[in-house]
Amino acid sequence: MGEELNASYCRLQRFDLDGLEDVVGCQARWLEEVQQKLNWDGEEIETKKFAGQNKPVLAEWLAEATDIMCRQRDYMSDMKEMIELLKTEAIGDKEAVIRLQNEVLQSKEEQLKSLRAAVQTTVQDTVQTEMRSYGEVLKSSTPAAISPATFKKVVKDVMKDVMKDEDRSKNVIVFGLAEEDGEQLNEKVGNVFVEIGEKPPLAAVRIGRRPETGTVWRPVKVTLTSSTAVQQILTRARFLKQQERLKSVYVSPDRTPAERSARRLLVEERKKKAAEEPGRNHFIKEGKVCSVDKT
């Protein structure tokens, strides 16, 4: 099919449109000349109008008409071939589109399979880890046999923890966002994200009990469509410091209580190092406090 399409393209390139226009022009000039000499107004012509012309004139007209008709015949043949070639090309294009659609569908299917396998592996690993942890606790707590009801509760708790962890991967927590009565929270958070070049679909809700005084604002839990969107927001959140009115706004991952405690210890360690070594930059990376010389 590819060779046929190449041949079609080459043949279309060689088609002489100028020659076709020349034939049309010759036909128009021939008709105009005959109409003038025969006083023909373009309506149906009578044979007797040709009787007054001499043979040389009629022979010249006949020769010109024959030449025009032969050239028209050749071009009609060429145009018929062009139509067939265009049909072939259209069929080829349709087949190419169908082939590409099938390739895209196959690629999506492979990506979905890979994603399912990754999610399944992650969940299985998490469940196994949690089951081992619960198993060790139960072994250390009592040597007696575990009742079916207790085992069922353990499994239920494990799965609940797994689902919580999965849900957290799609959340971020926004701190320092002014709280108002009747606020449009989704719009307010969306405007903050626009300032750092992001505009993802989101659902936002305040968490915790609202304090009696208005000097403290509750954090906002923001749920996005995927963990990839979360990483994008967290990566660009540092640009909030460049906005004067958003300097107090801070975006963090949705951490578990254990993760928050660990993070709090790291922050305290970083503050301590900053006081002890003011000539260096201190930051948290991959679960530990790192220090580098200021440039």
JSON list of N, CA, C and O in Angstrom, two decimals, residues 270-282 291-295:
[
{"chain": "A", "resi": 270, "resn": "ARG", "atom": "N", "xyz": [16.73, 20.73, 62.22]},
{"chain": "A", "resi": 270, "resn": "ARG", "atom": "CA", "xyz": [17.21, 21.73, 61.26]},
{"chain": "A", "resi": 270, "resn": "ARG", "atom": "C", "xyz": [17.36, 23.09, 61.94]},
{"chain": "A", "resi": 270, "resn": "ARG", "atom": "O", "xyz": [18.34, 23.82, 61.70]},
{"chain": "A", "resi": 271, "resn": "LYS", "atom": "N", "xyz": [16.40, 23.45, 62.80]},
{"chain": "A", "resi": 271, "resn": "LYS", "atom": "CA", "xyz": [16.48, 24.73, 63.51]},
{"chain": "A", "resi": 271, "resn": "LYS", "atom": "C", "xyz": [17.70, 24.76, 64.42]},
{"chain": "A", "resi": 271, "resn": "LYS", "atom": "O", "xyz": [18.38, 25.79, 64.54]},
{"chain": "A", "resi": 272, "resn": "LYS", "atom": "N", "xyz": [17.96, 23.64, 65.06]},
{"chain": "A", "resi": 272, "resn": "LYS", "atom": "CA", "xyz": [19.11, 23.56, 65.96]},
{"chain": "A", "resi": 272, "resn": "LYS", "atom": "C", "xyz": [20.41, 23.75, 65.19]},
{"chain": "A", "resi": 272, "resn": "LYS", "atom": "O", "xyz": [21.30, 24.50, 65.62]},
{"chain": "A", "resi": 273, "resn": "LYS", "atom": "N", "xyz": [20.52, 23.09, 64.06]},
{"chain": "A", "resi": 273, "resn": "LYS", "atom": "CA", "xyz": [21.73, 23.22, 63.25]},
{"chain": "A", "resi": 273, "resn": "LYS", "atom": "C", "xyz": [21.88, 24.63, 62.71]},
{"chain": "A", "resi": 273, "resn": "LYS", "atom": "O", "xyz": [23.00, 25.15, 62.59]},
{"chain": "A", "resi": 274, "resn": "ALA", "atom": "N", "xyz": [20.74, 25.25, 62.33]},
{"chain": "A", "resi": 274, "resn": "ALA", "atom": "CA", "xyz": [20.81, 26.62, 61.82]},
{"chain": "A", "resi": 274, "resn": "ALA", "atom": "C", "xyz": [21.34, 27.57, 62.87]},
{"chain": "A", "resi": 274, "resn": "ALA", "atom": "O", "xyz": [22.07, 28.53, 62.56]},
{"chain": "A", "resi": 275, "resn": "ALA", "atom": "N", "xyz": [20.98, 27.33, 64.16]},
{"chain": "A", "resi": 275, "resn": "ALA", "atom": "CA", "xyz": [21.48, 28.18, 65.24]},
{"chain": "A", "resi": 275, "resn": "ALA", "atom": "C", "xyz": [22.95, 27.91, 65.51]},
{"chain": "A", "resi": 275, "resn": "ALA", "atom": "O", "xyz": [23.71, 28.84, 65.81]},
{"chain": "A", "resi": 276, "resn": "GLU", "atom": "N", "xyz": [23.35, 26.63, 65.41]},
{"chain": "A", "resi": 276, "resn": "GLU", "atom": "CA", "xyz": [24.74, 26.27, 65.70]},
{"chain": "A", "resi": 276, "resn": "GLU", "atom": "C", "xyz": [25.69, 26.63, 64.55]},
{"chain": "A", "resi": 276, "resn": "GLU", "atom": "O", "xyz": [26.85, 26.98, 64.77]},
{"chain": "A", "resi": 277, "resn": "GLU", "atom": "N", "xyz": [25.19, 26.55, 63.29]},
{"chain": "A", "resi": 277, "resn": "GLU", "atom": "CA", "xyz": [26.03, 26.81, 62.12]},
{"chain": "A", "resi": 277, "resn": "GLU", "atom": "C", "xyz": [25.32, 27.81, 61.20]},
{"chain": "A", "resi": 277, "resn": "GLU", "atom": "O", "xyz": [24.82, 27.44, 60.14]},
{"chain": "A", "resi": 278, "resn": "PRO", "atom": "N", "xyz": [25.27, 29.06, 61.59]},
{"chain": "A", "resi": 278, "resn": "PRO", "atom": "CA", "xyz": [24.55, 30.07, 60.78]},
{"chain": "A", "resi": 278, "resn": "PRO", "atom": "C", "xyz": [25.19, 30.33, 59.42]},
{"chain": "A", "resi": 278, "resn": "PRO", "atom": "O", "xyz": [24.56, 30.90, 58.54]},
{"chain": "A", "resi": 279, "resn": "GLY", "atom": "N", "xyz": [26.43, 29.92, 59.26]},
{"chain": "A", "resi": 279, "resn": "GLY", "atom": "CA", "xyz": [27.12, 30.17, 57.99]},
{"chain": "A", "resi": 279, "resn": "GLY", "atom": "C", "xyz": [26.82, 29.13, 56.93]},
{"chain": "A", "resi": 279, "resn": "GLY", "atom": "O", "xyz": [27.40, 29.19, 55.83]},
{"chain": "A", "resi": 280, "resn": "ARG", "atom": "N", "xyz": [25.94, 28.19, 57.21]},
{"chain": "A", "resi": 280, "resn": "ARG", "atom": "CA", "xyz": [25.62, 27.14, 56.24]},
{"chain": "A", "resi": 280, "resn": "ARG", "atom": "C", "xyz": [24.11, 27.09, 56.01]},
{"chain": "A", "resi": 280, "resn": "ARG", "atom": "O", "xyz": [23.33, 27.55, 56.84]},
{"chain": "A", "resi": 281, "resn": "ASN", "atom": "N", "xyz": [23.72, 26.53, 54.86]},
{"chain": "A", "resi": 281, "resn": "ASN", "atom": "CA", "xyz": [22.31, 26.31, 54.56]},
{"chain": "A", "resi": 281, "resn": "ASN", "atom": "C", "xyz": [21.91, 24.92, 55.03]},
{"chain": "A", "resi": 281, "resn": "ASN", "atom": "O", "xyz": [22.63, 23.94, 54.76]},
{"chain": "A", "resi": 282, "resn": "HIS", "atom": "N", "xyz": [20.78, 24.81, 55.70]},
{"chain": "A", "resi": 282, "resn": "HIS", "atom": "CA", "xyz": [20.31, 23.53, 56.24]},
{"chain": "A", "resi": 282, "resn": "HIS", "atom": "C", "xyz": [18.92, 23.23, 55.67]},
{"chain": "A", "resi": 282, "resn": "HIS", "atom": "O", "xyz": [18.05, 24.11, 55.66]},
{"chain": "A", "resi": 291, "resn": "SER", "atom": "N", "xyz": [23.25, 19.71, 55.18]},
{"chain": "A", "resi": 291, "resn": "SER", "atom": "CA", "xyz": [23.85, 21.02, 55.32]},
{"chain": "A", "resi": 291, "resn": "SER", "atom": "C", "xyz": [24.87, 21.25, 54.22]},
{"chain": "A", "resi": 291, "resn": "SER", "atom": "O", "xyz": [25.64, 20.34, 53.88]},
{"chain": "A", "resi": 292, "resn": "VAL", "atom": "N", "xyz": [24.86, 22.46, 53.65]},
{"chain": "A", "resi": 292, "resn": "VAL", "atom": "CA", "xyz": [25.85, 22.82, 52.62]},
{"chain": "A", "resi": 292, "resn": "VAL", "atom": "C", "xyz": [26.34, 24.23, 52.90]},
{"chain": "A", "resi": 292, "resn": "VAL", "atom": "O", "xyz": [25.64, 25.03, 53.55]},
{"chain": "A", "resi": 293, "resn": "ASP", "atom": "N", "xyz": [27.54, 24.51, 52.43]},
{"chain": "A", "resi": 293, "resn": "ASP", "atom": "CA", "xyz": [28.09, 25.85, 52.62]},
{"chain": "A", "resi": 293, "resn": "ASP", "atom": "C", "xyz": [27.32, 26.86, 51.78]},
{"chain": "A", "resi": 293, "resn": "ASP", "atom": "O", "xyz": [26.90, 26.57, 50.66]},
{"chain": "A", "resi": 294, "resn": "LYS", "atom": "N", "xyz": [27.14, 28.05, 52.35]},
{"chain": "A", "resi": 294, "resn": "LYS", "atom": "CA", "xyz": [26.49, 29.13, 51.58]},
{"chain": "A", "resi": 294, "resn": "LYS", "atom": "C", "xyz": [27.44, 29.63, 50.51]},
{"chain": "A", "resi": 294, "resn": "LYS", "atom": "O", "xyz": [28.62, 29.78, 50.72]},
{"chain": "A", "resi": 295, "resn": "THR", "atom": "N", "xyz": [26.87, 29.89, 49.33]},
{"chain": "A", "resi": 295, "resn": "THR", "atom": "CA", "xyz": [27.70, 30.37, 48.24]},
{"chain": "A", "resi": 295, "resn": "THR", "atom": "C", "xyz": [27.68, 31.89, 48.17]},
{"chain": "A", "resi": 295, "resn": "THR", "atom": "O", "xyz": [26.74, 32.53, 48.65]}
]
